[in-house]
Amino acid sequence: LLYNNWVYTFVTSHRQRSEALARDILARSIHDHTNLVRMTGLRAVAATQFTAGEFQLAAQHFEESIALYELAAQADLTQAVGLDGKVTAWGYNSLARWCLGDAATAHHQIRQALAYASTLNHISTTAFITYHQALLAGVLERDEAVLSANGKQLEAIGQEHRFEMWLICGKLLQSL
């Protein structure tokens, strides 16, 4: 429930409340024997820092989250939340690294995330990282081929799986 509250405040841009909830998730991780809550808390804190332009802190927290990842512990949460935590952290961290001037690490992490996502057979995770690759290479670096290819892929995912958000994102990317 706490995580759901964080997601809501995060996507609705209630930055102060979002940060407080993210830190609360992280504080509760001392009771977690699997590091699942800690990983989630670190990712929530990092995402909140990222949207505040605190890219260095965000990158540090994303990387801590990635280091704690264990597939067996994450599998149920991936199904419940709809995204794999490691791929999510890699996606956001690639954008943070790019903003810090480290394009090589940004692209390396996107490649890692794409490769790992392909082993999970989890379509939402694949769509998420496909979109983040388009943000990195297509939008930030103005690579029209990536915008087109990833846009088409997201549009196809959206149509096939009835994911309206990815359908719209795919069309948007192709129009840029």
PDB file of C-alpha atoms in Angstrom:
ATOM      1  CA  LEU A   1       0.000   0.000   0.000  1.00  0.00           C
ATOM      2  CA  LEU A   2       2.851   2.390   0.817  1.00  0.00           C
ATOM      3  CA  TYR A   3       4.443   1.716  -2.571  1.00  0.00           C
ATOM      4  CA  ASN A   4       1.133   2.381  -4.334  1.00  0.00           C
ATOM      5  CA  ASN A   5       0.860   5.705  -2.506  1.00  0.00           C
ATOM      6  CA  TRP A   6       4.392   6.557  -3.605  1.00  0.00           C
ATOM      7  CA  VAL A   7       3.585   5.701  -7.235  1.00  0.00           C
ATOM      8  CA  TYR A   8       0.506   7.926  -7.143  1.00  0.00           C
ATOM      9  CA  THR A   9       2.358  10.905  -5.646  1.00  0.00           C
ATOM     10  CA  PHE A  10       5.287  10.350  -8.006  1.00  0.00           C
ATOM     11  CA  VAL A  11       3.243  10.315 -11.216  1.00  0.00           C
ATOM     12  CA  THR A  12       1.080  13.229 -10.067  1.00  0.00           C
ATOM     13  CA  SER A  13       4.173  15.344  -9.315  1.00  0.00           C
ATOM     14  CA  HIS A  14       3.632  15.784  -5.595  1.00  0.00           C
ATOM     15  CA  ARG A  15       7.387  15.926  -5.178  1.00  0.00           C
ATOM     16  CA  GLN A  16       7.689  16.550  -1.413  1.00  0.00           C
ATOM     17  CA  ARG A  17       5.137  13.883  -0.497  1.00  0.00           C
ATOM     18  CA  SER A  18       6.668  11.495  -3.015  1.00  0.00           C
ATOM     19  CA  GLU A  19      10.118  11.946  -1.514  1.00  0.00           C
ATOM     20  CA  ALA A  20       8.801  11.424   2.025  1.00  0.00           C
ATOM     21  CA  LEU A  21       7.021   8.205   1.007  1.00  0.00           C
ATOM     22  CA  ALA A  22      10.108   6.929  -0.851  1.00  0.00           C
ATOM     23  CA  ARG A  23      12.251   7.522   2.227  1.00  0.00           C
ATOM     24  CA  ASP A  24       9.620   5.781   4.359  1.00  0.00           C
ATOM     25  CA  ILE A  25       9.794   2.711   2.111  1.00  0.00           C
ATOM     26  CA  LEU A  26      13.576   2.747   2.422  1.00  0.00           C
ATOM     27  CA  ALA A  27      13.424   3.138   6.220  1.00  0.00           C
ATOM     28  CA  ARG A  28      11.133   0.110   6.484  1.00  0.00           C
ATOM     29  CA  SER A  29      13.680  -2.027   4.653  1.00  0.00           C
ATOM     30  CA  ILE A  30      15.562  -2.723   7.881  1.00  0.00           C
ATOM     31  CA  HIS A  31      12.912  -5.400   8.532  1.00  0.00           C
ATOM     32  CA  ASP A  32      13.380  -7.028   5.110  1.00  0.00           C
ATOM     33  CA  HIS A  33      15.510 -10.165   5.003  1.00  0.00           C
ATOM     34  CA  THR A  34      15.480 -10.442   1.196  1.00  0.00           C
ATOM     35  CA  ASN A  35      16.512  -6.866   0.275  1.00  0.00           C
ATOM     36  CA  LEU A  36      13.323  -6.588  -1.808  1.00  0.00           C
ATOM     37  CA  VAL A  37      11.961  -3.634   0.161  1.00  0.00           C
ATOM     38  CA  ARG A  38      15.400  -1.981   0.253  1.00  0.00           C
ATOM     39  CA  MET A  39      15.782  -2.343  -3.504  1.00  0.00           C
ATOM     40  CA  THR A  40      12.309  -0.903  -4.036  1.00  0.00           C
ATOM     41  CA  GLY A  41      12.951   1.941  -1.599  1.00  0.00           C
ATOM     42  CA  LEU A  42      16.264   2.827  -3.235  1.00  0.00           C
ATOM     43  CA  ARG A  43      14.590   2.854  -6.647  1.00  0.00           C
ATOM     44  CA  ALA A  44      11.758   5.064  -5.369  1.00  0.00           C
ATOM     45  CA  VAL A  45      14.205   7.504  -3.730  1.00  0.00           C
ATOM     46  CA  ALA A  46      16.320   7.558  -6.897  1.00  0.00           C
ATOM     47  CA  ALA A  47      13.350   8.175  -9.199  1.00  0.00           C
ATOM     48  CA  THR A  48      12.223  11.035  -6.975  1.00  0.00           C
ATOM     49  CA  GLN A  49      15.744  12.499  -6.994  1.00  0.00           C
ATOM     50  CA  PHE A  50      15.922  12.113 -10.767  1.00  0.00           C
ATOM     51  CA  THR A  51      12.774  14.174 -11.297  1.00  0.00           C
ATOM     52  CA  ALA A  52      14.234  16.846  -8.992  1.00  0.00           C
ATOM     53  CA  GLY A  53      17.361  17.049 -11.183  1.00  0.00           C
ATOM     54  CA  GLU A  54      19.574  15.418  -8.551  1.00  0.00           C
ATOM     55  CA  PHE A  55      21.161  13.122 -11.111  1.00  0.00           C
ATOM     56  CA  GLN A  56      24.295  12.122  -9.186  1.00  0.00           C
ATOM     57  CA  LEU A  57      22.341  11.062  -6.096  1.00  0.00           C
ATOM     58  CA  ALA A  58      19.752   9.338  -8.273  1.00  0.00           C
ATOM     59  CA  ALA A  59      22.453   7.384 -10.122  1.00  0.00           C
ATOM     60  CA  GLN A  60      24.032   6.259  -6.847  1.00  0.00           C
ATOM     61  CA  HIS A  61      20.703   5.007  -5.525  1.00  0.00           C
ATOM     62  CA  PHE A  62      19.734   3.325  -8.808  1.00  0.00           C
ATOM     63  CA  GLU A  63      23.083   1.514  -8.846  1.00  0.00           C
ATOM     64  CA  GLU A  64      22.652   0.393  -5.229  1.00  0.00           C
ATOM     65  CA  SER A  65      19.225  -0.950  -6.164  1.00  0.00           C
ATOM     66  CA  ILE A  66      20.627  -2.806  -9.177  1.00  0.00           C
ATOM     67  CA  ALA A  67      23.352  -4.394  -7.029  1.00  0.00           C
ATOM     68  CA  LEU A  68      20.728  -5.828  -4.639  1.00  0.00           C
ATOM     69  CA  TYR A  69      18.644  -7.448  -7.372  1.00  0.00           C
ATOM     70  CA  GLU A  70      17.821 -11.129  -7.017  1.00  0.00           C
ATOM     71  CA  LEU A  71      15.507 -12.602  -9.640  1.00  0.00           C
ATOM     72  CA  ALA A  72      13.948 -15.156  -7.278  1.00  0.00           C
ATOM     73  CA  ALA A  73      13.008 -12.458  -4.762  1.00  0.00           C
ATOM     74  CA  GLN A  74      11.840 -10.039  -7.460  1.00  0.00           C
ATOM     75  CA  ALA A  75       9.686 -12.381  -9.575  1.00  0.00           C
ATOM     76  CA  ASP A  76       6.415 -12.027  -7.639  1.00  0.00           C
ATOM     77  CA  LEU A  77       6.829  -8.261  -7.353  1.00  0.00           C
ATOM     78  CA  THR A  78       7.467  -8.017 -11.096  1.00  0.00           C
ATOM     79  CA  GLN A  79       4.094  -9.651 -11.719  1.00  0.00           C
ATOM     80  CA  ALA A  80       2.325  -7.540  -9.071  1.00  0.00           C
ATOM     81  CA  VAL A  81       3.811  -4.188 -10.101  1.00  0.00           C
ATOM     82  CA  GLY A  82       4.045  -4.920 -13.801  1.00  0.00           C
ATOM     83  CA  LEU A  83       7.746  -4.097 -14.235  1.00  0.00           C
ATOM     84  CA  ASP A  84      11.020  -5.775 -13.376  1.00  0.00           C
ATOM     85  CA  GLY A  85      12.955  -3.725 -10.811  1.00  0.00           C
ATOM     86  CA  LYS A  86      16.403  -4.195 -12.304  1.00  0.00           C
ATOM     87  CA  VAL A  87      15.323  -3.218 -15.809  1.00  0.00           C
ATOM     88  CA  THR A  88      13.425  -0.240 -14.395  1.00  0.00           C
ATOM     89  CA  ALA A  89      16.486   0.942 -12.469  1.00  0.00           C
ATOM     90  CA  TRP A  90      18.730   0.467 -15.517  1.00  0.00           C
ATOM     91  CA  GLY A  91      16.304   2.445 -17.679  1.00  0.00           C
ATOM     92  CA  TYR A  92      16.076   5.426 -15.356  1.00  0.00           C
ATOM     93  CA  ASN A  93      19.764   5.266 -14.482  1.00  0.00           C
ATOM     94  CA  SER A  94      20.737   5.381 -18.146  1.00  0.00           C
ATOM     95  CA  LEU A  95      18.940   8.726 -18.409  1.00  0.00           C
ATOM     96  CA  ALA A  96      20.584   9.986 -15.198  1.00  0.00           C
ATOM     97  CA  ARG A  97      24.023   8.936 -16.480  1.00  0.00           C
ATOM     98  CA  TRP A  98      23.397  10.687 -19.796  1.00  0.00           C
ATOM     99  CA  CYS A  99      22.409  13.862 -17.940  1.00  0.00           C
ATOM    100  CA  LEU A 100      25.695  13.596 -16.027  1.00  0.00           C
ATOM    101  CA  GLY A 101      27.608  13.488 -19.325  1.00  0.00           C
ATOM    102  CA  ASP A 102      28.328   9.747 -19.250  1.00  0.00           C
ATOM    103  CA  ALA A 103      26.742   8.626 -22.518  1.00  0.00           C
ATOM    104  CA  ALA A 104      28.870   5.466 -22.725  1.00  0.00           C
ATOM    105  CA  THR A 105      27.527   4.118 -19.420  1.00  0.00           C
ATOM    106  CA  ALA A 106      24.015   5.214 -20.363  1.00  0.00           C
ATOM    107  CA  HIS A 107      24.102   3.193 -23.592  1.00  0.00           C
ATOM    108  CA  HIS A 108      25.776   0.231 -21.888  1.00  0.00           C
ATOM    109  CA  GLN A 109      23.001   0.078 -19.299  1.00  0.00           C
ATOM    110  CA  ILE A 110      20.286   0.308 -21.947  1.00  0.00           C
ATOM    111  CA  ARG A 111      21.912  -2.596 -23.821  1.00  0.00           C
ATOM    112  CA  GLN A 112      22.123  -4.612 -20.577  1.00  0.00           C
ATOM    113  CA  ALA A 113      18.495  -3.868 -19.779  1.00  0.00           C
ATOM    114  CA  LEU A 114      17.280  -4.800 -23.267  1.00  0.00           C
ATOM    115  CA  ALA A 115      19.213  -8.071 -23.190  1.00  0.00           C
ATOM    116  CA  TYR A 116      18.012  -8.938 -19.698  1.00  0.00           C
ATOM    117  CA  ALA A 117      14.397  -7.979 -20.455  1.00  0.00           C
ATOM    118  CA  SER A 118      14.429 -10.354 -23.436  1.00  0.00           C
ATOM    119  CA  THR A 119      15.167 -13.258 -21.041  1.00  0.00           C
ATOM    120  CA  LEU A 120      12.223 -12.431 -18.764  1.00  0.00           C
ATOM    121  CA  ASN A 121       9.428 -12.807 -21.308  1.00  0.00           C
ATOM    122  CA  HIS A 122       7.571  -9.967 -19.553  1.00  0.00           C
ATOM    123  CA  ILE A 123       6.007  -7.666 -22.125  1.00  0.00           C
ATOM    124  CA  SER A 124       5.524  -4.616 -19.877  1.00  0.00           C
ATOM    125  CA  THR A 125       9.192  -4.687 -18.921  1.00  0.00           C
ATOM    126  CA  THR A 126      10.187  -5.011 -22.581  1.00  0.00           C
ATOM    127  CA  ALA A 127       7.962  -2.059 -23.504  1.00  0.00           C
ATOM    128  CA  PHE A 128       9.352   0.041 -20.644  1.00  0.00           C
ATOM    129  CA  ILE A 129      12.988  -0.405 -21.658  1.00  0.00           C
ATOM    130  CA  THR A 130      12.191  -0.024 -25.365  1.00  0.00           C
ATOM    131  CA  TYR A 131      10.640   3.336 -24.505  1.00  0.00           C
ATOM    132  CA  HIS A 132      13.653   4.351 -22.403  1.00  0.00           C
ATOM    133  CA  GLN A 133      16.014   3.446 -25.225  1.00  0.00           C
ATOM    134  CA  ALA A 134      13.928   5.724 -27.449  1.00  0.00           C
ATOM    135  CA  LEU A 135      14.166   8.513 -24.853  1.00  0.00           C
ATOM    136  CA  LEU A 136      17.940   8.135 -24.638  1.00  0.00           C
ATOM    137  CA  ALA A 137      18.965   7.624 -28.246  1.00  0.00           C
ATOM    138  CA  GLY A 138      15.924   8.931 -30.059  1.00  0.00           C
ATOM    139  CA  VAL A 139      14.892  11.992 -28.080  1.00  0.00           C
ATOM    140  CA  LEU A 140      18.036  13.086 -26.230  1.00  0.00           C
ATOM    141  CA  GLU A 141      20.442  12.211 -29.042  1.00  0.00           C
ATOM    142  CA  ARG A 142      17.983  12.790 -31.892  1.00  0.00           C
ATOM    143  CA  ASP A 143      18.412   9.391 -33.564  1.00  0.00           C
ATOM    144  CA  GLU A 144      15.439   9.219 -35.919  1.00  0.00           C
ATOM    145  CA  ALA A 145      16.001   5.541 -36.733  1.00  0.00           C
ATOM    146  CA  VAL A 146      15.610   4.594 -33.057  1.00  0.00           C
ATOM    147  CA  LEU A 147      12.504   6.765 -32.737  1.00  0.00           C
ATOM    148  CA  SER A 148      10.933   5.044 -35.720  1.00  0.00           C
ATOM    149  CA  ALA A 149      11.937   1.464 -34.863  1.00  0.00           C
ATOM    150  CA  ASN A 150      11.080   1.698 -31.175  1.00  0.00           C
ATOM    151  CA  GLY A 151       7.896   3.584 -31.936  1.00  0.00           C
ATOM    152  CA  LYS A 152       6.775   0.808 -34.272  1.00  0.00           C
ATOM    153  CA  GLN A 153       7.703  -1.839 -31.704  1.00  0.00           C
ATOM    154  CA  LEU A 154       5.750  -0.076 -28.953  1.00  0.00           C
ATOM    155  CA  GLU A 155       2.771   0.459 -31.237  1.00  0.00           C
ATOM    156  CA  ALA A 156       2.779  -3.262 -32.063  1.00  0.00           C
ATOM    157  CA  ILE A 157       3.016  -4.200 -28.367  1.00  0.00           C
ATOM    158  CA  GLY A 158       0.172  -1.835 -27.612  1.00  0.00           C
ATOM    159  CA  GLN A 159      -2.044  -3.301 -30.314  1.00  0.00           C
ATOM    160  CA  GLU A 160      -1.244  -6.947 -29.625  1.00  0.00           C
ATOM    161  CA  HIS A 161      -1.570  -6.756 -25.838  1.00  0.00           C
ATOM    162  CA  ARG A 162      -4.156  -3.969 -25.619  1.00  0.00           C
ATOM    163  CA  PHE A 163      -1.785  -1.655 -23.742  1.00  0.00           C
ATOM    164  CA  GLU A 164      -3.170   1.734 -24.674  1.00  0.00           C
ATOM    165  CA  MET A 165      -0.276   3.597 -23.052  1.00  0.00           C
ATOM    166  CA  TRP A 166       2.367   1.815 -25.137  1.00  0.00           C
ATOM    167  CA  LEU A 167       0.268   2.185 -28.292  1.00  0.00           C
ATOM    168  CA  ILE A 168       0.103   5.952 -27.765  1.00  0.00           C
ATOM    169  CA  CYS A 169       3.797   6.180 -26.830  1.00  0.00           C
ATOM    170  CA  GLY A 170       4.687   4.260 -29.985  1.00  0.00           C
ATOM    171  CA  LYS A 171       2.679   6.619 -32.170  1.00  0.00           C
ATOM    172  CA  LEU A 172       4.154   9.627 -30.387  1.00  0.00           C
ATOM    173  CA  LEU A 173       7.739   8.447 -30.911  1.00  0.00           C
ATOM    174  CA  GLN A 174       7.099   7.866 -34.608  1.00  0.00           C
ATOM    175  CA  SER A 175       5.741  11.380 -34.980  1.00  0.00           C
ATOM    176  CA  LEU A 176       8.845  13.070 -33.542  1.00  0.00           C
TER     177      LEU A 176
END
